[in-house]
mmCIF file of C-alpha atoms in Angstrom:
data_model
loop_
_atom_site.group_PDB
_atom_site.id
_atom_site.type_symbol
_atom_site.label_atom_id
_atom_site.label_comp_id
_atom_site.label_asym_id
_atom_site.label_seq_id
_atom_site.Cartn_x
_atom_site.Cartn_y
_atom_site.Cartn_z
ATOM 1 C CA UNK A 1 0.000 0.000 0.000
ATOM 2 C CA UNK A 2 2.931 2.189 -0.146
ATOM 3 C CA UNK A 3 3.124 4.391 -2.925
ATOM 4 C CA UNK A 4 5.678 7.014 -2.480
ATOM 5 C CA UNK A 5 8.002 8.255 -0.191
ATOM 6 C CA UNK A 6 7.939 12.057 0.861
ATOM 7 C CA UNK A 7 10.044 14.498 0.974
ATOM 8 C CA UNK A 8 9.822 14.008 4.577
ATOM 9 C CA UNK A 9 11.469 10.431 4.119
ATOM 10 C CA UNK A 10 8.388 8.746 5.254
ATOM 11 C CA UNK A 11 6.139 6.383 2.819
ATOM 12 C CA UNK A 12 2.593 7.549 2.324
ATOM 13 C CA UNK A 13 -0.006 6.247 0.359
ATOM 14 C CA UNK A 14 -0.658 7.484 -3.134
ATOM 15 C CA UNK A 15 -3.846 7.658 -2.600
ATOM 16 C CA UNK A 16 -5.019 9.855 0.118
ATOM 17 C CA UNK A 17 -6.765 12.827 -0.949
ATOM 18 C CA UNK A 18 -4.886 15.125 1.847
ATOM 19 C CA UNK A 19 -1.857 15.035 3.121
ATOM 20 C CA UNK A 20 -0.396 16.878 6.620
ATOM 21 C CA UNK A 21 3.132 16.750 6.520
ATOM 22 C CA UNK A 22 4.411 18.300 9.411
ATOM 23 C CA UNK A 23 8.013 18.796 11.509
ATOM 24 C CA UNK A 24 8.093 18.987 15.530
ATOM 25 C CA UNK A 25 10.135 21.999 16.587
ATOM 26 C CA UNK A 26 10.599 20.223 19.854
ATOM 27 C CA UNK A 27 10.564 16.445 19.352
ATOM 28 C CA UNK A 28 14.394 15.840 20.827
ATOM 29 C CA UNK A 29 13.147 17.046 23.910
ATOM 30 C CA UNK A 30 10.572 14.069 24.520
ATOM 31 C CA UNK A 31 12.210 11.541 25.173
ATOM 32 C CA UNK A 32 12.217 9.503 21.854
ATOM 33 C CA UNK A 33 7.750 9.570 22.154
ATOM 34 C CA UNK A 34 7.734 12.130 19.429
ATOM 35 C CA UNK A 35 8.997 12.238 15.727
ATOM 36 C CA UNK A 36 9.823 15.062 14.319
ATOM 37 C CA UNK A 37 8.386 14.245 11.343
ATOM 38 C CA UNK A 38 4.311 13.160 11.123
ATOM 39 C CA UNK A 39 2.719 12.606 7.749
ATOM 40 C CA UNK A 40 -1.153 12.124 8.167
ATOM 41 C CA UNK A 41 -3.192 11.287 5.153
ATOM 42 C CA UNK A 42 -6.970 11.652 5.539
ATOM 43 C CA UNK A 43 -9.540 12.268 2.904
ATOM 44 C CA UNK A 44 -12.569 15.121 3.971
ATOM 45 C CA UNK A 45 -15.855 14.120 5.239
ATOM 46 C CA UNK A 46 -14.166 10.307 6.531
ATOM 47 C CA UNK A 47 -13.260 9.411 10.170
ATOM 48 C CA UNK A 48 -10.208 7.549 9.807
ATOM 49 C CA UNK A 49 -6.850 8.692 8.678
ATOM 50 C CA UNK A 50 -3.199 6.637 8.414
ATOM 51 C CA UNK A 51 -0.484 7.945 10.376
ATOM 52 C CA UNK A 52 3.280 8.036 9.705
ATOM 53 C CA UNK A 53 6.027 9.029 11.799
ATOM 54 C CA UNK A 54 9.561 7.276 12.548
ATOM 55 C CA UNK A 55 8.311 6.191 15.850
ATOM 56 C CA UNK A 56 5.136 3.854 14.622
ATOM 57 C CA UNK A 57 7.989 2.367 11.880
ATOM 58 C CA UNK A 58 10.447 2.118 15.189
ATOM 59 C CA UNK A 59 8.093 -0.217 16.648
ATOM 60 C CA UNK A 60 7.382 -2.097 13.565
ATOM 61 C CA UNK A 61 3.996 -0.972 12.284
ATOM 62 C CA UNK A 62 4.275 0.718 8.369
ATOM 63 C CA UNK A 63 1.342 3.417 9.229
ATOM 64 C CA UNK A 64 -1.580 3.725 12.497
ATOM 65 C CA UNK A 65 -4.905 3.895 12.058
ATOM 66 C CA UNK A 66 -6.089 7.062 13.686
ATOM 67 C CA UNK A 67 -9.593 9.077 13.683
ATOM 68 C CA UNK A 68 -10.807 13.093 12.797
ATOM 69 C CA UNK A 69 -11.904 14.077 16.645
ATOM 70 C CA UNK A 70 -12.539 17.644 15.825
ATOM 71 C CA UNK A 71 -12.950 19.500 12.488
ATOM 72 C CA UNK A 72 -13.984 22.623 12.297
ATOM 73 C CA UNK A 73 -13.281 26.036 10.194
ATOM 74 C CA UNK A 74 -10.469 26.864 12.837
ATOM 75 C CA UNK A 75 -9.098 23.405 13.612
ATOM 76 C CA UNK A 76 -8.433 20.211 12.884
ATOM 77 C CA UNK A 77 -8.122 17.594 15.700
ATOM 78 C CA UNK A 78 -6.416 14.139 15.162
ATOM 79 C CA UNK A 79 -5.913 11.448 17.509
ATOM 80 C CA UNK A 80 -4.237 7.315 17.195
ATOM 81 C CA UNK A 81 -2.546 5.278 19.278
ATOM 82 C CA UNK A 82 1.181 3.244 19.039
ATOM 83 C CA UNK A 83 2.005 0.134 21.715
ATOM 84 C CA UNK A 84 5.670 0.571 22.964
ATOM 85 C CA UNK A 85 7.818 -1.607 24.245
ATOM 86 C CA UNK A 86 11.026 -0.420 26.857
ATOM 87 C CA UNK A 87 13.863 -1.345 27.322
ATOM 88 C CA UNK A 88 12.977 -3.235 30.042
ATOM 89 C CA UNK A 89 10.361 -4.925 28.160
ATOM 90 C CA UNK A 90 7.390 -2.985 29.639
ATOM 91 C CA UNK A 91 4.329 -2.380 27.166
ATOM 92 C CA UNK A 92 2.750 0.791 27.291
ATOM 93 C CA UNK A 93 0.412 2.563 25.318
ATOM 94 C CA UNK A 94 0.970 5.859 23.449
ATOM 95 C CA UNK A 95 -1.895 7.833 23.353
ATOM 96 C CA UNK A 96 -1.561 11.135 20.363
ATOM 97 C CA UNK A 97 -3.664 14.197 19.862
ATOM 98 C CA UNK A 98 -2.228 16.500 17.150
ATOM 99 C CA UNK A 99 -4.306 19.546 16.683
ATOM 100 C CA UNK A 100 -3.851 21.408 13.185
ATOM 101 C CA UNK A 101 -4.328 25.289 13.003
ATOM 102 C CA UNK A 102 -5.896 25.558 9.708
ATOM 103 C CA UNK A 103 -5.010 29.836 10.158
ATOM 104 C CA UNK A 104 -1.438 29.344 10.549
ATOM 105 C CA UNK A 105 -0.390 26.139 10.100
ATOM 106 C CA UNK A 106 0.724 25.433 13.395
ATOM 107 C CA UNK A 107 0.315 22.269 15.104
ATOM 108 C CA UNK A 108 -0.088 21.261 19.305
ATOM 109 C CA UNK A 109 0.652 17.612 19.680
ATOM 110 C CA UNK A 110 0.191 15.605 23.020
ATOM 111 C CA UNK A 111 1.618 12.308 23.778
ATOM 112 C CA UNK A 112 0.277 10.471 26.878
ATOM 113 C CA UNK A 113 1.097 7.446 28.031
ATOM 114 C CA UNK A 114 -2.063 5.537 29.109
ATOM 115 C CA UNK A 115 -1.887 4.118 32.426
ATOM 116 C CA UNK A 116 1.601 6.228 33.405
ATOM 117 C CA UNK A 117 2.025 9.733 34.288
ATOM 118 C CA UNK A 118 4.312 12.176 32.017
ATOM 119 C CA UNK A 119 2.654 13.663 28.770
ATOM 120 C CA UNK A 120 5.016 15.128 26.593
ATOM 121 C CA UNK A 121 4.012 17.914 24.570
ATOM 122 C CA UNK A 122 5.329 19.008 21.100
ATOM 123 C CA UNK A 123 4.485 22.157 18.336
ATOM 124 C CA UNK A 124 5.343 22.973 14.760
ATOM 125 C CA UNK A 125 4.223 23.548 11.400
ATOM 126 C CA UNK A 126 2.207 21.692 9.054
ATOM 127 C CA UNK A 127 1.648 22.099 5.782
ATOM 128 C CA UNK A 128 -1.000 20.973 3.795
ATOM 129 C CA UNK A 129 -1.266 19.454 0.704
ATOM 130 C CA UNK A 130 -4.469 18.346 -1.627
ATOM 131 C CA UNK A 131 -4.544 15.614 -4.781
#
């Protein structure tokens, strides 16, 4: 299902009417739970969207499945989910929430780790592109 690879350097699907590629201004400072790279391809009007980001392909997975929470004329709210495993071979689930700023671009992204305390919090810039 991989079509082509983005400037980015993560695979997307040829497919997907939208694309969101965006870059983390402060991903290094999380810990290795954020990218700093997040491709999300969606089509308008569905709930689901794919995901891609070097930390779902770190834990083996090509793409998540996420879901449209919130759209709206001033935002665009996406949320998805990636199981980790430690170093010490604990699981954990990573719960995302990456808001898009259709004004300016920007982006809020929240990583929590369900069950453990510690959300890590990351901005940026997307920008958006339509086949």
């Amino acid at each position: 299902m991989v079509a082509a690879t983005l400037t980015l350097g993560i695979a997307a699907p040829a497919s997907a009417a939208n694309l969101l590629m965006c870059k983390v201004s402060n991903a290094g400072a999380s810990r290795g739970r954020i990218s700093d790279k997040i491709v999300i391809a969606y089509e308008e009007g569905k709930k689901n969207v794919l995901v891609f980001d070097r930390v779902i392909s770190n834990y083996g997975s090509e793409s998540a499945v996420g879901k449209v929470e919130t759209d709206n004329a001033k935002r665009t709210t996406f949320v998805w989910e990636v199981k980790v495993t430690d170093s010490k071979r604990q699981h954990a689930t990573m719960q995302y929430r990456l808001t898009f700023l259709k004004k300016n671009h920007g982006l809020r992204l929240t990583v929590n780790p369900l069950g453990y305390r510690g959300d890590v919090t990351g901005k940026g810039i997307c920008t958006p592109t339509v086949s």
